[in-house]
PDB file of C-alpha atoms in Angstrom:
ATOM      1  CA  MET A 194     164.961 179.595  35.528  1.00  0.00           C
ATOM      2  CA  GLN A 195     167.513 176.795  35.048  1.00  0.00           C
ATOM      3  CA  HIS A 196     166.740 173.798  36.637  1.00  0.00           C
ATOM      4  CA  CYS A 197     169.087 170.876  37.657  1.00  0.00           C
ATOM      5  CA  THR A 198     169.929 168.187  35.303  1.00  0.00           C
ATOM      6  CA  PRO A 199     168.400 164.656  35.256  1.00  0.00           C
ATOM      7  CA  GLU A 200     172.351 163.291  36.508  1.00  0.00           C
ATOM      8  CA  THR A 201     172.121 166.092  39.304  1.00  0.00           C
ATOM      9  CA  LEU A 202     168.346 165.181  40.227  1.00  0.00           C
ATOM     10  CA  ALA A 203     169.811 161.532  40.535  1.00  0.00           C
ATOM     11  CA  LEU A 204     172.708 162.049  42.558  1.00  0.00           C
ATOM     12  CA  ALA A 205     170.723 163.896  44.883  1.00  0.00           C
ATOM     13  CA  ALA A 206     167.912 161.113  45.280  1.00  0.00           C
ATOM     14  CA  LEU A 207     171.181 158.880  45.935  1.00  0.00           C
ATOM     15  CA  ARG A 208     171.936 161.314  48.820  1.00  0.00           C
ATOM     16  CA  GLU A 209     175.577 162.397  47.114  1.00  0.00           C
ATOM     17  CA  PRO A 210     177.274 165.634  47.290  1.00  0.00           C
ATOM     18  CA  LEU A 211     176.500 168.277  44.695  1.00  0.00           C
ATOM     19  CA  SER A 212     177.996 171.147  43.823  1.00  0.00           C
ATOM     20  CA  VAL A 213     177.664 174.385  45.458  1.00  0.00           C
ATOM     21  CA  ASP A 214     175.353 175.838  42.581  1.00  0.00           C
ATOM     22  CA  ASP A 215     173.453 172.924  42.520  1.00  0.00           C
ATOM     23  CA  ALA A 216     172.863 172.738  46.065  1.00  0.00           C
ATOM     24  CA  ALA A 217     171.657 176.468  46.311  1.00  0.00           C
ATOM     25  CA  HIS A 218     169.343 175.699  43.564  1.00  0.00           C
ATOM     26  CA  LEU A 219     167.970 172.904  44.890  1.00  0.00           C
ATOM     27  CA  ASP A 220     167.413 174.653  48.301  1.00  0.00           C
ATOM     28  CA  GLY A 221     165.200 177.549  46.416  1.00  0.00           C
ATOM     29  CA  CYS A 222     163.495 175.547  44.087  1.00  0.00           C
ATOM     30  CA  ALA A 223     160.158 173.716  44.987  1.00  0.00           C
ATOM     31  CA  ALA A 224     160.115 171.810  41.718  1.00  0.00           C
ATOM     32  CA  CYS A 225     163.322 170.226  41.813  1.00  0.00           C
ATOM     33  CA  ARG A 226     163.022 169.141  45.161  1.00  0.00           C
ATOM     34  CA  ALA A 227     159.837 167.539  44.629  1.00  0.00           C
ATOM     35  CA  GLU A 228     160.975 165.505  41.952  1.00  0.00           C
ATOM     36  CA  VAL A 229     164.193 164.358  44.238  1.00  0.00           C
ATOM     37  CA  THR A 230     161.429 163.288  46.916  1.00  0.00           C
ATOM     38  CA  SER A 231     159.813 161.255  44.324  1.00  0.00           C
ATOM     39  CA  LEU A 232     163.276 159.537  42.875  1.00  0.00           C
ATOM     40  CA  GLN A 233     164.243 158.670  46.707  1.00  0.00           C
ATOM     41  CA  ARG A 234     161.020 156.706  47.355  1.00  0.00           C
ATOM     42  CA  SER A 235     162.109 154.401  44.317  1.00  0.00           C
ATOM     43  CA  VAL A 236     165.738 154.575  46.065  1.00  0.00           C
ATOM     44  CA  ASP A 237     164.515 153.721  49.714  1.00  0.00           C
ATOM     45  CA  ALA A 238     162.292 150.929  48.232  1.00  0.00           C
ATOM     46  CA  LEU A 239     165.848 149.355  47.508  1.00  0.00           C
ATOM     47  CA  ALA A 240     168.200 150.796  50.213  1.00  0.00           C
ATOM     48  CA  VAL A 241     167.789 147.642  52.447  1.00  0.00           C
ATOM     49  CA  PRO A 242     171.192 146.200  53.786  1.00  0.00           C
ATOM     50  CA  GLU A 243     169.693 142.480  52.821  1.00  0.00           C
ATOM     51  CA  PHE A 244     169.081 143.419  48.938  1.00  0.00           C
ATOM     52  CA  ALA A 245     172.842 143.575  48.473  1.00  0.00           C
ATOM     53  CA  ALA A 246     173.662 139.864  49.240  1.00  0.00           C
ATOM     54  CA  SER A 247     173.627 137.183  46.793  1.00  0.00           C
ATOM     55  CA  VAL A 248     170.517 134.969  46.759  1.00  0.00           C
ATOM     56  CA  ALA A 249     170.538 130.982  45.906  1.00  0.00           C
ATOM     57  CA  PRO A 250     167.806 130.372  43.059  1.00  0.00           C
ATOM     58  CA  VAL A 251     164.404 129.782  44.160  1.00  0.00           C
ATOM     59  CA  ALA A 252     161.267 128.497  42.768  1.00  0.00           C
ATOM     60  CA  PRO A 253     158.479 130.790  42.050  1.00  0.00           C
ATOM     61  CA  PRO A 254     155.836 130.723  44.643  1.00  0.00           C
ATOM     62  CA  PRO A 255     152.846 128.833  44.049  1.00  0.00           C
ATOM     63  CA  ALA A 256     150.532 131.542  43.702  1.00  0.00           C
ATOM     64  CA  VAL A 257     152.511 132.815  40.712  1.00  0.00           C
ATOM     65  CA  TRP A 258     151.399 129.297  39.039  1.00  0.00           C
ATOM     66  CA  ALA A 259     147.950 129.190  40.793  1.00  0.00           C
ATOM     67  CA  GLY A 260     147.231 132.826  39.015  1.00  0.00           C
ATOM     68  CA  ILE A 261     148.400 131.877  35.899  1.00  0.00           C
ATOM     69  CA  ALA A 262     146.531 128.681  35.514  1.00  0.00           C
ATOM     70  CA  ALA A 263     143.288 130.639  36.598  1.00  0.00           C
ATOM     71  CA  ALA A 264     143.865 133.216  33.922  1.00  0.00           C
ATOM     72  CA  THR A 265     144.515 130.682  31.315  1.00  0.00           C
ATOM     73  CA  GLY A 266     142.840 127.864  31.897  1.00  0.00           C
ATOM     74  CA  ALA A 267     146.017 125.725  32.109  1.00  0.00           C
ATOM     75  CA  GLY A 268     146.018 122.339  33.968  1.00  0.00           C
ATOM     76  CA  VAL A 269     149.623 121.024  33.474  1.00  0.00           C
ATOM     77  CA  ALA A 270     151.729 121.769  36.728  1.00  0.00           C
ATOM     78  CA  PRO A 271     155.275 122.818  35.598  1.00  0.00           C
ATOM     79  CA  ARG A 272     158.140 120.649  35.359  1.00  0.00           C
ATOM     80  CA  GLY A 273     161.911 121.128  36.163  1.00  0.00           C
ATOM     81  CA  GLU A 274     164.792 120.130  38.696  1.00  0.00           C
ATOM     82  CA  PRO A 275     163.376 120.841  42.184  1.00  0.00           C
ATOM     83  CA  VAL A 276     165.697 123.604  43.805  1.00  0.00           C
ATOM     84  CA  ALA A 277     165.981 125.041  47.507  1.00  0.00           C
ATOM     85  CA  ALA A 278     163.243 127.142  48.174  1.00  0.00           C
ATOM     86  CA  VAL A 279     163.848 130.434  50.564  1.00  0.00           C
ATOM     87  CA  ARG A 280     159.957 131.286  51.302  1.00  0.00           C
ATOM     88  CA  ALA A 281     158.651 127.957  52.318  1.00  0.00           C
ATOM     89  CA  PRO A 282     159.629 124.311  52.795  1.00  0.00           C
ATOM     90  CA  VAL A 283     157.666 122.940  49.550  1.00  0.00           C
ATOM     91  CA  GLU A 284     157.830 125.069  46.567  1.00  0.00           C
ATOM     92  CA  PRO A 285     157.071 124.200  42.406  1.00  0.00           C
ATOM     93  CA  PRO A 286     160.600 123.246  40.905  1.00  0.00           C
ATOM     94  CA  GLY A 287     162.219 126.105  38.974  1.00  0.00           C
ATOM     95  CA  VAL A 288     164.534 129.081  39.646  1.00  0.00           C
ATOM     96  CA  VAL A 289     164.933 132.834  39.729  1.00  0.00           C
ATOM     97  CA  ARG A 290     167.887 134.441  38.163  1.00  0.00           C
ATOM     98  CA  GLU A 291     169.410 137.327  39.517  1.00  0.00           C
ATOM     99  CA  LEU A 292     170.356 139.690  36.713  1.00  0.00           C
ATOM    100  CA  ARG A 293     171.860 142.779  38.186  1.00  0.00           C
ATOM    101  CA  PRO A 294     173.437 143.621  41.639  1.00  0.00           C
ATOM    102  CA  ARG A 295     170.821 145.516  43.750  1.00  0.00           C
ATOM    103  CA  ARG A 296     172.972 148.826  43.774  1.00  0.00           C
ATOM    104  CA  SER A 297     172.394 148.614  39.765  1.00  0.00           C
ATOM    105  CA  ARG A 298     168.634 148.057  40.205  1.00  0.00           C
ATOM    106  CA  MET A 299     168.439 150.949  42.426  1.00  0.00           C
ATOM    107  CA  LEU A 300     170.143 153.409  39.971  1.00  0.00           C
ATOM    108  CA  LEU A 301     167.865 151.776  37.547  1.00  0.00           C
ATOM    109  CA  ALA A 302     164.842 153.112  39.428  1.00  0.00           C
ATOM    110  CA  VAL A 303     165.977 156.194  39.619  1.00  0.00           C
ATOM    111  CA  ALA A 304     166.766 156.678  35.987  1.00  0.00           C
ATOM    112  CA  ALA A 305     163.154 155.296  35.082  1.00  0.00           C
ATOM    113  CA  SER A 306     161.525 157.586  37.735  1.00  0.00           C
ATOM    114  CA  LEU A 307     163.724 160.705  35.719  1.00  0.00           C
ATOM    115  CA  VAL A 308     161.966 159.469  32.331  1.00  0.00           C
ATOM    116  CA  VAL A 309     158.590 159.518  34.245  1.00  0.00           C
ATOM    117  CA  GLY A 310     159.218 163.188  35.772  1.00  0.00           C
ATOM    118  CA  VAL A 311     157.416 166.308  33.782  1.00  0.00           C
ATOM    119  CA  GLY A 312     157.121 169.824  34.387  1.00  0.00           C
ATOM    120  CA  ILE A 313     160.755 170.404  34.494  1.00  0.00           C
ATOM    121  CA  GLY A 314     162.948 171.394  31.791  1.00  0.00           C
ATOM    122  CA  ALA A 315     165.645 168.649  32.440  1.00  0.00           C
ATOM    123  CA  GLY A 316     163.287 166.389  32.249  1.00  0.00           C
ATOM    124  CA  ALA A 317     161.642 167.199  28.964  1.00  0.00           C
ATOM    125  CA  VAL A 318     165.521 167.551  27.588  1.00  0.00           C
ATOM    126  CA  ALA A 319     166.390 164.114  28.439  1.00  0.00           C
ATOM    127  CA  LEU A 320     163.026 162.508  26.651  1.00  0.00           C
ATOM    128  CA  ALA A 321     163.711 164.696  23.751  1.00  0.00           C
ATOM    129  CA  ASN A 322     167.711 163.111  23.547  1.00  0.00           C
ATOM    130  CA  ARG A 323     166.191 159.513  23.679  1.00  0.00           C
ATOM    131  CA  ASP A 324     166.603 157.329  20.620  1.00  0.00           C
ATOM    132  CA  PRO A 325     163.828 156.574  18.432  1.00  0.00           C
ATOM    133  CA  ALA A 326     162.102 153.526  19.869  1.00  0.00           C
ATOM    134  CA  GLN A 327     160.307 150.844  17.420  1.00  0.00           C
ATOM    135  CA  GLU A 328     157.715 148.668  19.312  1.00  0.00           C
ATOM    136  CA  VAL A 329     158.598 144.599  19.746  1.00  0.00           C
ATOM    137  CA  ALA A 330     155.871 143.538  21.559  1.00  0.00           C
ATOM    138  CA  ALA A 331     153.101 144.434  24.003  1.00  0.00           C
ATOM    139  CA  THR A 332     150.281 143.467  25.909  1.00  0.00           C
ATOM    140  CA  ASP A 333     147.515 144.723  28.243  1.00  0.00           C
ATOM    141  CA  LEU A 334     147.861 144.087  32.095  1.00  0.00           C
ATOM    142  CA  ALA A 335     144.878 142.409  33.833  1.00  0.00           C
ATOM    143  CA  PRO A 336     144.041 142.712  37.222  1.00  0.00           C
ATOM    144  CA  LEU A 337     144.425 139.635  39.466  1.00  0.00           C
ATOM    145  CA  ASP A 338     141.746 138.492  42.095  1.00  0.00           C
ATOM    146  CA  ASP A 339     140.168 141.609  42.294  1.00  0.00           C
ATOM    147  CA  ARG A 340     143.336 143.456  42.838  1.00  0.00           C
ATOM    148  CA  ASP A 341     142.742 147.368  41.896  1.00  0.00           C
ATOM    149  CA  ALA A 342     145.459 147.362  39.122  1.00  0.00           C
ATOM    150  CA  SER A 343     145.569 147.626  35.627  1.00  0.00           C
ATOM    151  CA  GLY A 344     147.695 149.032  32.540  1.00  0.00           C
ATOM    152  CA  ASN A 345     150.055 147.839  30.053  1.00  0.00           C
ATOM    153  CA  ALA A 346     153.591 146.748  28.966  1.00  0.00           C
ATOM    154  CA  GLU A 347     155.312 147.549  25.805  1.00  0.00           C
ATOM    155  CA  VAL A 348     158.653 146.498  24.545  1.00  0.00           C
ATOM    156  CA  VAL A 349     160.819 149.133  22.633  1.00  0.00           C
ATOM    157  CA  SER A 350     163.730 148.673  20.477  1.00  0.00           C
ATOM    158  CA  THR A 351     166.207 151.555  20.709  1.00  0.00           C
ATOM    159  CA  GLY A 352     169.807 151.886  19.608  1.00  0.00           C
ATOM    160  CA  ASN A 353     170.892 151.315  23.190  1.00  0.00           C
ATOM    161  CA  GLY A 354     168.802 147.758  23.458  1.00  0.00           C
ATOM    162  CA  GLU A 355     165.538 146.684  24.409  1.00  0.00           C
ATOM    163  CA  GLN A 356     163.414 148.609  27.137  1.00  0.00           C
ATOM    164  CA  LEU A 357     160.082 147.640  29.021  1.00  0.00           C
ATOM    165  CA  LYS A 358     157.950 150.364  29.317  1.00  0.00           C
ATOM    166  CA  VAL A 359     155.307 149.927  32.109  1.00  0.00           C
ATOM    167  CA  VAL A 360     151.878 151.696  32.655  1.00  0.00           C
ATOM    168  CA  LEU A 361     150.785 150.734  35.815  1.00  0.00           C
ATOM    169  CA  ASP A 362     147.504 152.191  37.110  1.00  0.00           C
ATOM    170  CA  ALA A 363     147.390 151.102  40.532  1.00  0.00           C
ATOM    171  CA  PRO A 364     146.867 152.587  44.099  1.00  0.00           C
ATOM    172  CA  ASP A 365     149.841 154.074  46.326  1.00  0.00           C
ATOM    173  CA  SER A 366     151.503 150.907  47.523  1.00  0.00           C
ATOM    174  CA  GLY A 367     152.287 152.434  50.801  1.00  0.00           C
ATOM    175  CA  GLU A 368     155.003 150.806  52.660  1.00  0.00           C
ATOM    176  CA  ASP A 369     155.203 148.371  49.947  1.00  0.00           C
ATOM    177  CA  PHE A 370     156.715 148.587  46.181  1.00  0.00           C
ATOM    178  CA  TYR A 371     155.781 147.083  42.847  1.00  0.00           C
ATOM    179  CA  GLU A 372     158.133 145.242  41.174  1.00  0.00           C
ATOM    180  CA  VAL A 373     157.962 143.662  37.304  1.00  0.00           C
ATOM    181  CA  TRP A 374     158.884 140.162  36.164  1.00  0.00           C
ATOM    182  CA  LEU A 375     159.070 138.097  33.138  1.00  0.00           C
ATOM    183  CA  ILE A 376     157.998 134.626  33.204  1.00  0.00           C
ATOM    184  CA  GLU A 377     158.330 131.472  31.222  1.00  0.00           C
ATOM    185  CA  PRO A 378     154.856 129.903  30.160  1.00  0.00           C
ATOM    186  CA  ASN A 379     155.734 126.664  31.799  1.00  0.00           C
ATOM    187  CA  ILE A 380     156.541 128.840  35.220  1.00  0.00           C
ATOM    188  CA  GLU A 381     160.286 127.032  35.510  1.00  0.00           C
ATOM    189  CA  ARG A 382     162.007 130.753  35.456  1.00  0.00           C
ATOM    190  CA  MET A 383     161.333 134.228  36.030  1.00  0.00           C
ATOM    191  CA  VAL A 384     163.671 137.150  35.718  1.00  0.00           C
ATOM    192  CA  GLN A 385     163.426 140.217  37.489  1.00  0.00           C
ATOM    193  CA  VAL A 386     163.150 143.041  35.556  1.00  0.00           C
ATOM    194  CA  GLY A 387     163.098 146.066  38.117  1.00  0.00           C
ATOM    195  CA  VAL A 388     160.715 148.507  40.145  1.00  0.00           C
ATOM    196  CA  VAL A 389     157.880 150.203  38.809  1.00  0.00           C
ATOM    197  CA  ARG A 390     155.405 152.804  40.062  1.00  0.00           C
ATOM    198  CA  PRO A 391     151.732 153.812  39.579  1.00  0.00           C
ATOM    199  CA  GLY A 392     152.273 155.821  36.158  1.00  0.00           C
ATOM    200  CA  THR A 393     154.725 155.233  33.750  1.00  0.00           C
ATOM    201  CA  THR A 394     158.273 153.915  34.016  1.00  0.00           C
ATOM    202  CA  VAL A 395     160.715 152.798  31.668  1.00  0.00           C
ATOM    203  CA  LEU A 396     163.294 149.570  32.522  1.00  0.00           C
ATOM    204  CA  ASP A 397     166.125 148.375  30.335  1.00  0.00           C
ATOM    205  CA  LEU A 398     165.615 144.702  29.514  1.00  0.00           C
ATOM    206  CA  PRO A 399     168.800 142.029  30.131  1.00  0.00           C
ATOM    207  CA  GLU A 400     170.753 141.832  27.102  1.00  0.00           C
ATOM    208  CA  GLY A 401     169.827 138.766  24.879  1.00  0.00           C
ATOM    209  CA  ILE A 402     166.660 138.137  26.877  1.00  0.00           C
ATOM    210  CA  ASP A 403     164.332 135.949  24.542  1.00  0.00           C
ATOM    211  CA  LEU A 404     160.821 137.483  24.880  1.00  0.00           C
ATOM    212  CA  ALA A 405     159.272 133.917  22.944  1.00  0.00           C
ATOM    213  CA  GLU A 406     160.678 132.062  26.197  1.00  0.00           C
ATOM    214  CA  TYR A 407     159.808 134.601  28.834  1.00  0.00           C
ATOM    215  CA  PRO A 408     156.298 136.465  27.406  1.00  0.00           C
ATOM    216  CA  ILE A 409     154.646 136.660  30.698  1.00  0.00           C
ATOM    217  CA  VAL A 410     154.657 140.028  32.446  1.00  0.00           C
ATOM    218  CA  ASP A 411     154.186 139.938  36.052  1.00  0.00           C
ATOM    219  CA  VAL A 412     153.461 143.117  38.470  1.00  0.00           C
ATOM    220  CA  SER A 413     153.986 141.734  42.054  1.00  0.00           C
ATOM    221  CA  VAL A 414     153.798 143.538  45.255  1.00  0.00           C
ATOM    222  CA  GLU A 415     156.371 143.297  47.292  1.00  0.00           C
ATOM    223  CA  PRO A 416     157.013 144.009  50.979  1.00  0.00           C
ATOM    224  CA  LEU A 417     160.622 145.705  52.456  1.00  0.00           C
ATOM    225  CA  ASP A 418     161.539 142.154  53.974  1.00  0.00           C
ATOM    226  CA  GLY A 419     164.857 142.068  52.730  1.00  0.00           C
ATOM    227  CA  ASN A 420     163.814 139.354  50.523  1.00  0.00           C
ATOM    228  CA  PRO A 421     164.394 139.490  46.589  1.00  0.00           C
ATOM    229  CA  THR A 422     162.322 136.586  45.368  1.00  0.00           C
ATOM    230  CA  HIS A 423     158.751 137.300  44.348  1.00  0.00           C
ATOM    231  CA  SER A 424     156.532 137.709  47.103  1.00  0.00           C
ATOM    232  CA  GLY A 425     153.781 135.454  45.733  1.00  0.00           C
ATOM    233  CA  VAL A 426     151.308 138.290  45.311  1.00  0.00           C
ATOM    234  CA  SER A 427     150.685 139.364  41.679  1.00  0.00           C
ATOM    235  CA  VAL A 428     148.101 142.274  41.071  1.00  0.00           C
ATOM    236  CA  ALA A 429     148.410 142.471  37.141  1.00  0.00           C
ATOM    237  CA  ARG A 430     149.877 139.885  34.284  1.00  0.00           C
ATOM    238  CA  GLY A 431     149.603 139.894  30.666  1.00  0.00           C
ATOM    239  CA  ILE A 432     151.354 138.070  27.726  1.00  0.00           C
ATOM    240  CA  LEU A 433     153.429 140.037  25.255  1.00  0.00           C
ATOM    241  CA  GLU A 434     152.441 139.395  21.613  1.00  0.00           C
ATOM    242  CA  THR A 435     154.806 140.686  19.009  1.00  0.00           C
TER     243      THR A 435
END
């Protein structure tokens, strides 16, 4: 039986109209419907109207620096020019850069989930057609604050740029979702990479990102509150080593 292609599954997850044949197959195929249901969970995590709005630069929450300081023994607070904070009246200096529109992040979550999907022929074909990857950097993700989360992160270089492969061992996030960030050692800036879920997620890294400048991989749990900044609740973290 010929299953739906990865592109068709992504369109179905985005609730876009399908061809008559694809719609008929989806109605009768439990495996494809299960894959679409899994993809829609990532889509729905980002399908919040407030996420589409542009956001002014904000400072990383205090808990992010506190967690890194506790894990590394650093005793010097980050320096930088103060900027307006969104989550609290007073924050450490620094900024968060919004690298891509929320719709793009939503599509990226779908694409990542397609790579993760197993058990259907289309997913296997998609993986087989990927360019050979070469490891650039890697790290183990250690749990923070007795959180039940761990895993590893690997940056690979392909013919289409660099990707971050995150293997996350964590409980289901329920009504929240997990997000991965790259952070400077001095905690002055942090970069959103994308939504991840328990298991394996592959995300494209921003073109030109300097891993020596942003070596800390941070996984946070984020509420569906429409605020794109870091929640301040990190569950796992590691430092990339080349």
